[in-house]
PDB file of C-alpha atoms in Angstrom:
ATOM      1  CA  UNK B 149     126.201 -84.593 -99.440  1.00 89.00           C
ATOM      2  CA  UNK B 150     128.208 -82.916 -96.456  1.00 92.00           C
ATOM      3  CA  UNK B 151     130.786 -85.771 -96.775  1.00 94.00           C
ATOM      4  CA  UNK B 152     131.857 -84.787-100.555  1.00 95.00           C
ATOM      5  CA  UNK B 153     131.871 -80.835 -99.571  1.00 95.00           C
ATOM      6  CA  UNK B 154     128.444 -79.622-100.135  1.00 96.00           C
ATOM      7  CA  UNK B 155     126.785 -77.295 -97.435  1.00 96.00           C
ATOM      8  CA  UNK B 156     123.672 -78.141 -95.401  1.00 96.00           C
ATOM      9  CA  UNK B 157     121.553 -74.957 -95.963  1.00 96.00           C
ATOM     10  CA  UNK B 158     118.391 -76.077 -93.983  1.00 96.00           C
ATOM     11  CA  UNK B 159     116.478 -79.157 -93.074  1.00 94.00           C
ATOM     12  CA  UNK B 160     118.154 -82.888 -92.940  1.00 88.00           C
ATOM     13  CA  UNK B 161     116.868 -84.037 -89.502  1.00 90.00           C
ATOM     14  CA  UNK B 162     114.414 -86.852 -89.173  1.00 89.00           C
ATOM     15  CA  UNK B 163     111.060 -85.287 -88.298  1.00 90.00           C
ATOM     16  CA  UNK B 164     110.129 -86.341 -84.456  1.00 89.00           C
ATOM     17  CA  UNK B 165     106.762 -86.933 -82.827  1.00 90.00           C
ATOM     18  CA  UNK B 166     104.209 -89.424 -82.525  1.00 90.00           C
ATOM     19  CA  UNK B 167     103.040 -88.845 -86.128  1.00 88.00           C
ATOM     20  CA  UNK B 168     106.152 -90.104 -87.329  1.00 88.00           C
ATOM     21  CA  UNK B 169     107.026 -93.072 -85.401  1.00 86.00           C
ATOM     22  CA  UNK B 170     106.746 -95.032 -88.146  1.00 87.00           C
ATOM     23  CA  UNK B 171     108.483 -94.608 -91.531  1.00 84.00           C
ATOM     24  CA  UNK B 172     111.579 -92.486 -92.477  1.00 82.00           C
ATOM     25  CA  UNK B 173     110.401 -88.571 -92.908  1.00 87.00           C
ATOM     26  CA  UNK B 174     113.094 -85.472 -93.256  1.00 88.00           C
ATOM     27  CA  UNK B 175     112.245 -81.774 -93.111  1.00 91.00           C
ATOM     28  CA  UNK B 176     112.711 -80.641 -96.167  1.00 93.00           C
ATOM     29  CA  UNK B 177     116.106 -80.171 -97.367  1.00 94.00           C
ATOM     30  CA  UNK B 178     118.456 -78.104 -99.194  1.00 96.00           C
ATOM     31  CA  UNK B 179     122.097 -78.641-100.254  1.00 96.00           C
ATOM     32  CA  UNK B 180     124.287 -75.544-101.748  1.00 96.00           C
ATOM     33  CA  UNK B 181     127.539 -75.696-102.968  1.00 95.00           C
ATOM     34  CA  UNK B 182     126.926 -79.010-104.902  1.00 96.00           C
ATOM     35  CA  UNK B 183     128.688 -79.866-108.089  1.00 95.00           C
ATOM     36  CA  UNK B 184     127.456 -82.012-110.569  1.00 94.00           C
ATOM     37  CA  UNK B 185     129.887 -84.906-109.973  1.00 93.00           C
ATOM     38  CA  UNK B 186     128.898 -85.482-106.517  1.00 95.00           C
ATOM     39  CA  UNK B 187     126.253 -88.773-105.515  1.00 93.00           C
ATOM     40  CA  UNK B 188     123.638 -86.101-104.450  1.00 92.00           C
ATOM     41  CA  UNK B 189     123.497 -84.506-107.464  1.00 92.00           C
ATOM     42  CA  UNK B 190     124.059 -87.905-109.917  1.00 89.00           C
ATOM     43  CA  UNK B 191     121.257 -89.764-107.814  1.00 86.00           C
ATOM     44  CA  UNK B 192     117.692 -89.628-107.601  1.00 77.00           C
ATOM     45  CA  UNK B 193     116.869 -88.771-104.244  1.00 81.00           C
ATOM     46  CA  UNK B 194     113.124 -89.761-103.358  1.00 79.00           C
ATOM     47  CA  UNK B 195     112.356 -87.328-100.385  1.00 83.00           C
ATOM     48  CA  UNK B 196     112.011 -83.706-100.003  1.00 88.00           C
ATOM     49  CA  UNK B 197     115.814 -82.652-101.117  1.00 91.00           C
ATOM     50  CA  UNK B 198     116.961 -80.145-103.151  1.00 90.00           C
ATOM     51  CA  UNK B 199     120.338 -79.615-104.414  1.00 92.00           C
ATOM     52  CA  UNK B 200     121.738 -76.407-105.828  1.00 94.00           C
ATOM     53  CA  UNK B 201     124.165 -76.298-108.272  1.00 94.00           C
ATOM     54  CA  UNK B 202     125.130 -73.425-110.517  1.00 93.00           C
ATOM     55  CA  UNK B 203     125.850 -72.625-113.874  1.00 92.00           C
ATOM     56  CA  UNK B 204     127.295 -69.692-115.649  1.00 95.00           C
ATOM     57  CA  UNK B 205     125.113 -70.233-118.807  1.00 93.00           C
ATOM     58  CA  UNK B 206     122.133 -71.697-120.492  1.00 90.00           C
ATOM     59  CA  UNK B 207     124.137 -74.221-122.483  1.00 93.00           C
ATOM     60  CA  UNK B 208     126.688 -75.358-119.175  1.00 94.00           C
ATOM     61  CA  UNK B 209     122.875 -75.623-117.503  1.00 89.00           C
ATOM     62  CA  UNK B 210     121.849 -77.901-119.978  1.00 90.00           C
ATOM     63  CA  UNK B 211     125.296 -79.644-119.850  1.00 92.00           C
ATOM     64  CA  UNK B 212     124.877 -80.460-116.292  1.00 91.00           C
ATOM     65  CA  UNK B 213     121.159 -81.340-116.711  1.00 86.00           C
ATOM     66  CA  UNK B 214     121.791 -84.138-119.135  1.00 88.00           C
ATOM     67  CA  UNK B 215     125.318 -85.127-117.651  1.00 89.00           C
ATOM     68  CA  UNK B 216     123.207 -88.240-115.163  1.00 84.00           C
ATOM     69  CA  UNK B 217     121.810 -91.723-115.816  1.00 83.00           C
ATOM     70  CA  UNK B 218     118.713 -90.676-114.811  1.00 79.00           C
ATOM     71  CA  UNK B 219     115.892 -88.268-116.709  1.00 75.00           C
ATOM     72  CA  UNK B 220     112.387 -88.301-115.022  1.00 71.00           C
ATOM     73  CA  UNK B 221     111.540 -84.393-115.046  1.00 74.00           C
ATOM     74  CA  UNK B 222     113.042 -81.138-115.646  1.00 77.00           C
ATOM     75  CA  UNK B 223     111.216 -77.418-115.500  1.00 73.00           C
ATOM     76  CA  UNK B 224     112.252 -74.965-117.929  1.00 76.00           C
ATOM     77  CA  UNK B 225     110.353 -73.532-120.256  1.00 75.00           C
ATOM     78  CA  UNK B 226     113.577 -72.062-122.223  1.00 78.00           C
ATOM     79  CA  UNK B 227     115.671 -75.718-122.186  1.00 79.00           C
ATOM     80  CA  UNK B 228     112.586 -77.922-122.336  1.00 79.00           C
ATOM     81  CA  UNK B 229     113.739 -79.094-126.028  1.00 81.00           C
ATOM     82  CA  UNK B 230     117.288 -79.480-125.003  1.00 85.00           C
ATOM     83  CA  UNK B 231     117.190 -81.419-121.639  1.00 79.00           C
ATOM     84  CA  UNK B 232     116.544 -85.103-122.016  1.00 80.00           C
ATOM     85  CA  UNK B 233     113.855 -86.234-119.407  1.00 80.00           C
ATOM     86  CA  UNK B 234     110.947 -87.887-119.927  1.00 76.00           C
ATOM     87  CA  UNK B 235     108.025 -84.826-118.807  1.00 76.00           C
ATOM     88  CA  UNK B 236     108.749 -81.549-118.477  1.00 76.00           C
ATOM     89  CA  UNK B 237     106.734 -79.383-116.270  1.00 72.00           C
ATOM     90  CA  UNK B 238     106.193 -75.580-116.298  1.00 71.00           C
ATOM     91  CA  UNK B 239     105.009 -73.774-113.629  1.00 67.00           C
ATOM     92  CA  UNK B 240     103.693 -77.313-112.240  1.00 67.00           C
ATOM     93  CA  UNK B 241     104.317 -80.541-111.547  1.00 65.00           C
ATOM     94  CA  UNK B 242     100.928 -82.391-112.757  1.00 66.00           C
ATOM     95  CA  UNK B 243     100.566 -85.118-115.325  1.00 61.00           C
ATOM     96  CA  UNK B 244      97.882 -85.325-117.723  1.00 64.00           C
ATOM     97  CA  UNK B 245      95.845 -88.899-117.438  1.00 61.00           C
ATOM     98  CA  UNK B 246      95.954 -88.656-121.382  1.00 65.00           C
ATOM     99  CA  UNK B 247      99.171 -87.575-121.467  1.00 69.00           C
ATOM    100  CA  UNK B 248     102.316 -90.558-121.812  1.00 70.00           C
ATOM    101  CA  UNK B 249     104.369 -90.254-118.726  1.00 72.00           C
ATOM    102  CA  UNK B 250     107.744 -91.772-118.406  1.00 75.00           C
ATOM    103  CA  UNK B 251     112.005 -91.225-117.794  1.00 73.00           C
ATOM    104  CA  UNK B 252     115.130 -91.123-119.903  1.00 74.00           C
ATOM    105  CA  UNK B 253     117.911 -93.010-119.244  1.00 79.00           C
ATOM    106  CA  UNK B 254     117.792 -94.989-116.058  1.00 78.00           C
ATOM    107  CA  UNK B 255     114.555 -93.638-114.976  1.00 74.00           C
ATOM    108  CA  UNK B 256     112.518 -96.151-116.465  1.00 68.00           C
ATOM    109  CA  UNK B 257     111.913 -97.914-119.826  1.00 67.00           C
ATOM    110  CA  UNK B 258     108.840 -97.287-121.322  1.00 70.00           C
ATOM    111  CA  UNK B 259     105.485 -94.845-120.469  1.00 74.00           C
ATOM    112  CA  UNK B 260     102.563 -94.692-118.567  1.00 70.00           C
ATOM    113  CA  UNK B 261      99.014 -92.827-119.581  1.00 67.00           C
ATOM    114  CA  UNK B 262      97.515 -92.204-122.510  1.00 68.00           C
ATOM    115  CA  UNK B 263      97.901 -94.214-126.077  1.00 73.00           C
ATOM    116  CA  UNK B 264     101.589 -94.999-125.085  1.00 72.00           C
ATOM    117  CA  UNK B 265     101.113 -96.516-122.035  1.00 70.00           C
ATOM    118  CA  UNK B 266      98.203 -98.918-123.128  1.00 73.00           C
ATOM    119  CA  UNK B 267     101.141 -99.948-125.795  1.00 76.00           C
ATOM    120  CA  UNK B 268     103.108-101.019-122.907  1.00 71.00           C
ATOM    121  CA  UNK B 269     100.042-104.029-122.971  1.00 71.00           C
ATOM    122  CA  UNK B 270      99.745-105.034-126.227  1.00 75.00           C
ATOM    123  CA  UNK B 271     101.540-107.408-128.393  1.00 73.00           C
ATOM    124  CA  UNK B 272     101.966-106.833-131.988  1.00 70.00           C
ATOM    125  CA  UNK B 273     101.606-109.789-134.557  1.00 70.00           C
ATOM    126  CA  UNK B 274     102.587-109.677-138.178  1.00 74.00           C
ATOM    127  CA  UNK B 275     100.900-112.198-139.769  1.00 71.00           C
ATOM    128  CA  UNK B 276     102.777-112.674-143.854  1.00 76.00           C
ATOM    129  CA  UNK B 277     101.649-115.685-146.607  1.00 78.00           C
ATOM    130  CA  UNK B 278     102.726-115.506-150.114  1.00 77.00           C
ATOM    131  CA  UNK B 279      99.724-115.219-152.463  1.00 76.00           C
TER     132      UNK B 279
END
């Protein structure tokens, strides 16, 4: 992120300490000044990071939301309908058991939970003879 211009707010140093001698773990972290062409905003980033981009409106919001390959989650209320990921959450970050569970895009193919995911184990037959 710092190497295409964005600014290091807080966090991005590997945690120290017994406790973490094994395994990769980073403070929290939060990137401003991103825009929505560079890799830390266009890739999914499994750790505790958080990049800030903004928007002037509701519809350049959405633009920028839907402008990636990938489409796990989103969290608006207002845009829910308009972004394309798989779940939205509001005011959480839970999925129901019940509930199918999946991304857009290159975030997966397919769901998990619920009726949809038990799909993902079936195969369908059609069995046709002429009467």
């Amino acid at each position: 992120g710092k190497q295409e211009g964005a600014t290091l707010v807080t966090g991005g140093r590997r945690l120290v300490g017994e406790a973490y001698a094994r395994g990769w773990f980073h403070e929290p972290t939060i990137f401003g000044d991103v825009t929505p062409s560079m890799r830390i905003a266009q890739e999914e980033i499994f750790g505790p990071v958080v990049s800030v981009i903004p928007f002037k409106d509701e519809d350049e919001a959405v633009r920028i939301a839907n402008d990636s390959t990938y489409g796990l989650g989103g969290a608006s209320l207002a845009l829910a309908k308009r972004i394309r990921t798989g779940v939205v959450w509001i005011n959480n970050g839970i999925n129901f058991l019940d509930a199918p569970f999946g991304g857009f895009k290159q975030s997966g193919l397919g769901r998990e939970g619920g009726r949809f995911g038990m799909e993902e184990y079936t195969e369908l037959q059609q069995i046709a003879w002429r009467a």
